[in-house]
Amino acid sequence: MQDITPPPDRITRPTQATTTDPRPRRRRWSMFAVALLAAATFTVVPSGSPASAAPPFHSGSGITVHQVFDHGRVVNVRISTAAVSTSALNTRGFHDVSILLPTDYDPNLDYPVLYLFHGRGGGNGDWIINTDIEQLTANRNLIVVMPQAGRAGWGANWVNGSGGAQQWDHFHLDQLIGWVDQNLSTIRHKYGRAIAGFSMGGFVAIRHAAMRPHLFAFAGGFSGGYDLEDLRMRAVVTGSLPLEGLPMDGPFGAPWDGSWNANNPWHRAASFRDIHTVLYAGKNWSDPLAGTLERESHAMSWQFFQRIRAAGANRAWFLEYNTPSCGHHYGCAREALARELGPMMDVLWGP
């Protein structure tokens, strides 16, 4: 166990995000008819059918669309991709992407997109089931994309894919973003994208931002850890895999494999110089399991904050959840997201 520099009770930052980059208002007129989003009765629409209240979704960028499930603002799109086997997912039989549209989605406008990731053992619906994200974003001109990240995928292209394909970097960054841009009216620029997540999803978000800093203007990690060479983090990663029936060397290989280093955000601290970055953790450590996870997350988040600040990430902040009872659960991640939506929208370009 490494020595831990005691974190301060709170590292604060301005309410308004600051950036020297322009944020022009943009409007794009489409050549196709406007598909109005109706908050109506649940429908299941086969791919390619024109009779849908949801925007049409088509295959592309390595993703095949099979069905569209229209829940009003929430649209679940059933897909398949050679990059990810359904055996890697909590559903195990199908692969859905959940998309939360703005209240009055207009295909003639270009919207920023938040890519939001779930924790270990979960799936694409976790943020919808465990938080009030629909209410939180009701008055925001923001598309929220909630993809699968696997039962314990950890955002990497797996070294050991013997149990089925798990090419998460490829799926999330090479396929998903292009597919979303193809099917929805989005701002196709760094300043049109944010990325965030809870627990394992926090690591995935920070890892992806570190690997592709040109893709994201905002990154948020809620109750995550961000140094794969820290023994505490390695214990969390390798401990999560057998719990999900997955090989311990799956995502990063054996302990000496170079993939641990190659996927480590710690070694890409300079990537955050031009990304507005927020790291959250709580101080309720009373639960024997969740409390231990949150205590270690608190320490590792503080250490990563110090690391990226030292590398020149002047728009990075470490914060604690306001609620004293907050520990390692979605209610606390929801608090962080609610608090950060305003600064996030200040950073991102809008329609």
XYZ file of C-alpha atoms in Angstrom:
351
model
C 0.000 0.000 0.000
C 1.400 3.369 -1.013
C 1.651 6.373 1.295
C -1.285 8.713 0.690
C -0.937 12.471 0.836
C -3.911 13.586 2.948
C -6.311 15.418 0.619
C -7.792 18.744 1.688
C -11.413 18.857 2.724
C -12.232 20.624 -0.493
C -10.615 22.001 -3.610
C -12.952 24.629 -5.022
C -13.159 26.173 -8.423
C -15.108 28.925 -10.171
C -18.738 28.251 -10.984
C -18.281 29.411 -14.561
C -15.945 27.487 -16.825
C -13.328 29.586 -18.566
C -11.793 28.969 -21.948
C -10.121 31.052 -24.591
C -11.804 29.052 -27.341
C -14.735 30.698 -29.137
C -18.149 29.162 -28.708
C -20.139 30.238 -31.758
C -23.815 29.575 -32.094
C -24.359 27.186 -34.971
C -27.422 26.192 -36.975
C -27.601 23.592 -39.726
C -30.573 23.264 -42.071
C -31.251 19.646 -43.030
C -32.516 18.421 -46.379
C -34.821 15.857 -44.801
C -38.136 16.405 -42.997
C -38.146 17.176 -39.286
C -38.996 14.159 -37.121
C -40.716 15.542 -34.034
C -39.969 13.682 -30.797
C -43.233 12.716 -29.071
C -43.428 11.630 -25.442
C -45.950 8.967 -26.301
C -46.753 5.313 -25.734
C -43.833 2.867 -25.852
C -43.292 1.511 -29.349
C -40.907 -0.959 -30.907
C -39.896 -0.044 -34.448
C -37.899 -2.351 -36.727
C -34.770 -0.796 -38.219
C -35.474 1.070 -41.433
C -39.157 1.716 -40.735
C -40.166 5.351 -41.429
C -42.997 5.287 -38.878
C -41.161 6.355 -35.723
C -41.409 9.334 -33.376
C -37.707 8.927 -32.703
C -35.125 10.112 -35.241
C -34.274 7.430 -37.791
C -31.212 5.355 -36.921
C -29.181 3.606 -39.591
C -26.230 1.240 -39.621
C -22.756 2.660 -40.124
C -19.263 3.056 -38.676
C -19.104 -0.686 -37.979
C -22.413 -0.686 -36.071
C -25.482 -2.550 -37.323
C -28.880 -1.272 -36.169
C -31.554 -3.913 -35.521
C -34.374 -2.176 -33.633
C -35.305 1.197 -32.186
C -37.239 1.352 -28.895
C -38.901 4.743 -28.494
C -39.603 5.871 -24.907
C -40.157 9.558 -25.672
C -36.950 11.435 -24.915
C -35.148 8.167 -24.219
C -34.411 6.052 -27.270
C -32.845 2.596 -26.927
C -31.180 1.412 -30.105
C -30.470 -2.309 -30.391
C -27.218 -2.807 -32.252
C -24.457 -5.277 -32.957
C -20.762 -4.763 -33.644
C -17.883 -7.124 -34.238
C -15.939 -5.120 -31.649
C -18.038 -6.339 -28.690
C -19.540 -9.757 -28.004
C -22.868 -9.782 -26.202
C -21.298 -12.280 -23.779
C -19.376 -9.315 -22.344
C -22.562 -7.430 -21.452
C -24.862 -7.591 -18.446
C -27.733 -8.372 -20.842
C -25.703 -11.225 -22.431
C -28.148 -11.640 -25.296
C -28.443 -8.224 -26.899
C -26.596 -4.916 -27.101
C -28.423 -1.606 -26.596
C -27.287 2.007 -26.615
C -29.469 4.423 -24.631
C -29.781 7.944 -26.017
C -31.427 10.810 -24.138
C -32.537 13.565 -26.505
C -33.211 17.220 -25.696
C -36.813 17.986 -24.789
C -37.528 19.613 -28.153
C -34.960 17.854 -30.321
C -34.739 19.668 -33.661
C -32.774 17.973 -36.457
C -32.147 21.422 -37.944
C -29.921 22.303 -34.965
C -26.531 20.904 -34.008
C -26.254 19.750 -30.365
C -23.333 18.915 -28.082
C -23.121 15.333 -26.839
C -22.266 13.898 -23.411
C -20.978 10.309 -23.462
C -21.879 8.907 -20.046
C -20.597 5.552 -18.726
C -21.881 3.119 -16.098
C -20.065 1.279 -13.326
C -18.827 -2.301 -13.088
C -21.488 -4.952 -13.494
C -23.978 -2.511 -14.963
C -25.243 -1.537 -18.374
C -26.445 1.231 -20.621
C -29.636 1.835 -18.595
C -27.986 2.385 -15.215
C -28.030 6.187 -15.253
C -31.702 6.183 -16.275
C -32.720 3.605 -13.664
C -30.665 4.937 -10.755
C -30.913 8.715 -11.260
C -33.340 11.345 -12.494
C -31.167 12.195 -15.470
C -34.220 12.891 -17.631
C -35.298 15.660 -15.256
C -31.739 16.931 -14.804
C -31.313 17.479 -18.537
C -34.891 18.510 -19.382
C -33.991 22.128 -20.118
C -30.571 21.491 -21.646
C -29.718 21.537 -25.335
C -27.698 18.379 -24.842
C -27.752 14.837 -26.206
C -26.683 12.193 -23.668
C -25.381 8.909 -25.066
C -25.188 6.040 -22.557
C -23.444 3.042 -24.147
C -22.485 -0.335 -22.822
C -19.020 -0.521 -21.229
C -19.202 -4.218 -20.361
C -19.666 -5.974 -17.052
C -15.986 -5.250 -16.405
C -14.687 -3.885 -19.708
C -12.452 -1.092 -18.342
C -12.433 0.805 -21.648
C -9.583 -1.174 -23.224
C -9.101 -3.304 -26.297
C -8.723 -6.582 -24.447
C -5.490 -8.523 -24.531
C -7.250 -11.817 -23.791
C -10.431 -12.039 -25.820
C -10.893 -15.779 -25.354
C -14.345 -15.239 -23.856
C -15.561 -13.061 -26.729
C -14.549 -9.779 -28.362
C -14.086 -6.806 -26.031
C -12.586 -3.994 -28.077
C -13.932 -1.131 -26.011
C -11.562 1.601 -27.169
C -12.413 0.754 -30.772
C -16.149 0.570 -30.138
C -16.456 3.740 -28.057
C -14.012 5.994 -29.906
C -13.825 4.705 -33.482
C -17.349 3.389 -34.022
C -19.824 4.938 -31.574
C -18.917 8.603 -31.999
C -19.032 8.378 -35.795
C -22.320 6.480 -35.659
C -23.897 9.073 -33.338
C -22.706 11.898 -35.592
C -24.135 10.051 -38.600
C -27.587 9.591 -37.080
C -28.142 12.717 -34.971
C -27.615 16.441 -35.406
C -24.414 16.933 -33.434
C -21.545 19.390 -33.187
C -18.784 17.306 -34.744
C -15.892 18.930 -32.947
C -13.945 18.616 -29.704
C -16.037 21.454 -28.267
C -19.172 19.508 -29.098
C -18.304 16.539 -26.858
C -18.081 15.774 -23.138
C -17.350 12.451 -21.451
C -18.025 11.301 -17.883
C -18.790 8.228 -15.805
C -19.236 6.640 -12.401
C -16.832 4.171 -10.739
C -15.456 1.943 -13.519
C -17.192 4.334 -15.898
C -15.211 7.188 -14.358
C -12.003 5.397 -15.247
C -13.327 4.689 -18.762
C -14.168 8.376 -19.286
C -10.809 9.648 -18.042
C -8.940 6.905 -19.916
C -10.691 7.769 -23.193
C -10.066 11.498 -22.730
C -6.397 10.801 -22.033
C -6.060 8.620 -25.133
C -7.967 10.963 -27.495
C -7.801 14.499 -26.068
C -8.727 15.961 -29.458
C -12.212 14.447 -29.134
C -13.423 15.942 -25.833
C -13.583 19.395 -24.234
C -14.944 18.201 -20.869
C -14.145 15.090 -18.814
C -15.646 13.989 -15.507
C -14.693 11.119 -13.227
C -17.084 10.324 -10.365
C -15.714 7.950 -7.702
C -13.086 6.444 -9.961
C -9.390 5.603 -9.850
C -6.952 6.618 -12.567
C -3.549 4.972 -12.129
C -3.333 1.386 -13.353
C 0.107 0.963 -11.794
C -1.195 1.792 -8.333
C -1.589 -1.506 -6.489
C -4.961 -0.419 -5.105
C -6.267 0.185 -8.612
C -4.863 -3.094 -9.867
C -6.610 -4.902 -7.028
C -9.921 -3.285 -8.003
C -9.500 -4.186 -11.679
C -8.327 -7.766 -11.242
C -10.784 -8.353 -8.406
C -13.724 -7.257 -10.560
C -13.061 -9.745 -13.346
C -13.657 -13.110 -11.638
C -16.769 -11.627 -10.034
C -18.110 -11.300 -13.565
C -16.796 -14.675 -14.741
C -14.069 -13.064 -16.855
C -10.342 -13.860 -17.109
C -8.128 -11.816 -14.801
C -5.715 -11.066 -17.650
C -8.554 -10.002 -19.966
C -8.328 -6.224 -20.357
C -4.629 -5.574 -19.705
C -2.885 -8.950 -19.736
C -0.538 -10.390 -17.138
C 0.833 -8.065 -14.423
C 3.974 -7.396 -16.478
C 2.129 -6.838 -19.765
C 2.775 -3.459 -21.401
C -0.952 -2.931 -21.888
C -1.262 -1.781 -18.259
C 1.137 1.047 -19.028
C -0.290 1.804 -22.487
C -3.833 2.257 -21.085
C -2.784 4.213 -18.006
C -4.117 7.810 -17.838
C -1.390 8.571 -15.278
C 1.204 8.581 -18.062
C -0.877 10.887 -20.257
C -1.380 13.693 -17.764
C -0.489 16.341 -20.350
C -3.540 15.285 -22.384
C -5.711 17.239 -19.928
C -4.110 20.637 -20.568
C -6.935 21.542 -22.931
C -9.761 19.570 -21.296
C -11.992 20.959 -18.545
C -11.632 18.109 -16.034
C -13.508 17.421 -12.787
C -12.840 14.569 -10.370
C -15.309 13.799 -7.571
C -15.181 11.533 -4.518
C -17.043 11.183 -1.236
C -16.089 10.840 2.421
C -18.665 8.312 3.628
C -16.393 5.295 4.130
C -18.474 3.448 6.722
C -19.659 0.574 4.538
C -17.141 -2.303 4.623
C -17.132 -2.732 0.822
C -18.464 0.445 -0.794
C -16.787 2.573 1.872
C -13.415 1.002 1.148
C -13.877 1.622 -2.577
C -14.802 5.253 -1.967
C -11.905 5.846 0.435
C -9.427 4.561 -2.137
C -11.201 6.475 -4.901
C -10.928 9.653 -2.831
C -7.184 9.184 -2.394
C -6.527 8.181 -6.007
C -8.683 10.984 -7.436
C -6.796 13.545 -5.343
C -3.456 12.113 -6.476
C -4.503 12.153 -10.136
C -5.702 15.732 -9.773
C -2.265 16.693 -8.454
C -0.642 14.808 -11.314
C -2.540 16.517 -14.127
C -2.314 19.947 -12.491
C 1.469 19.541 -12.353
C 1.381 18.665 -16.068
C -0.328 21.971 -16.904
C -4.028 21.081 -16.680
C -5.082 24.435 -15.255
C -8.781 23.756 -15.853
C -8.875 20.673 -13.620
C -10.590 20.424 -10.234
C -10.976 17.886 -7.455
C -14.214 18.146 -5.479
C -16.044 16.224 -2.789
C -19.738 15.454 -2.961
C -21.731 17.979 -0.942
C -23.905 15.384 0.792
C -22.073 14.049 3.895
C -23.589 10.588 3.434
C -22.226 10.312 -0.093
C -20.132 7.272 -0.819
C -19.844 4.855 -3.706
C -23.279 4.918 -5.330
C -25.210 6.541 -8.175
C -26.981 9.043 -5.943
C -23.662 10.754 -5.346
C -22.641 10.565 -9.000
C -25.998 12.151 -9.803
C -25.147 15.014 -7.448
C -21.859 15.567 -9.265
C -23.495 15.517 -12.688
C -26.197 17.953 -11.585
C -23.537 20.307 -10.260
C -21.422 20.069 -13.409
C -24.079 20.405 -16.098
C -23.888 24.204 -15.989
C -20.088 24.430 -16.257
C -20.149 21.684 -18.892
C -22.584 23.634 -21.043
C -20.433 26.752 -20.610
C -17.481 24.825 -22.032
C -19.326 23.192 -24.919
C -20.569 24.911 -28.031
C -24.344 25.087 -28.287
C -26.957 25.104 -31.043
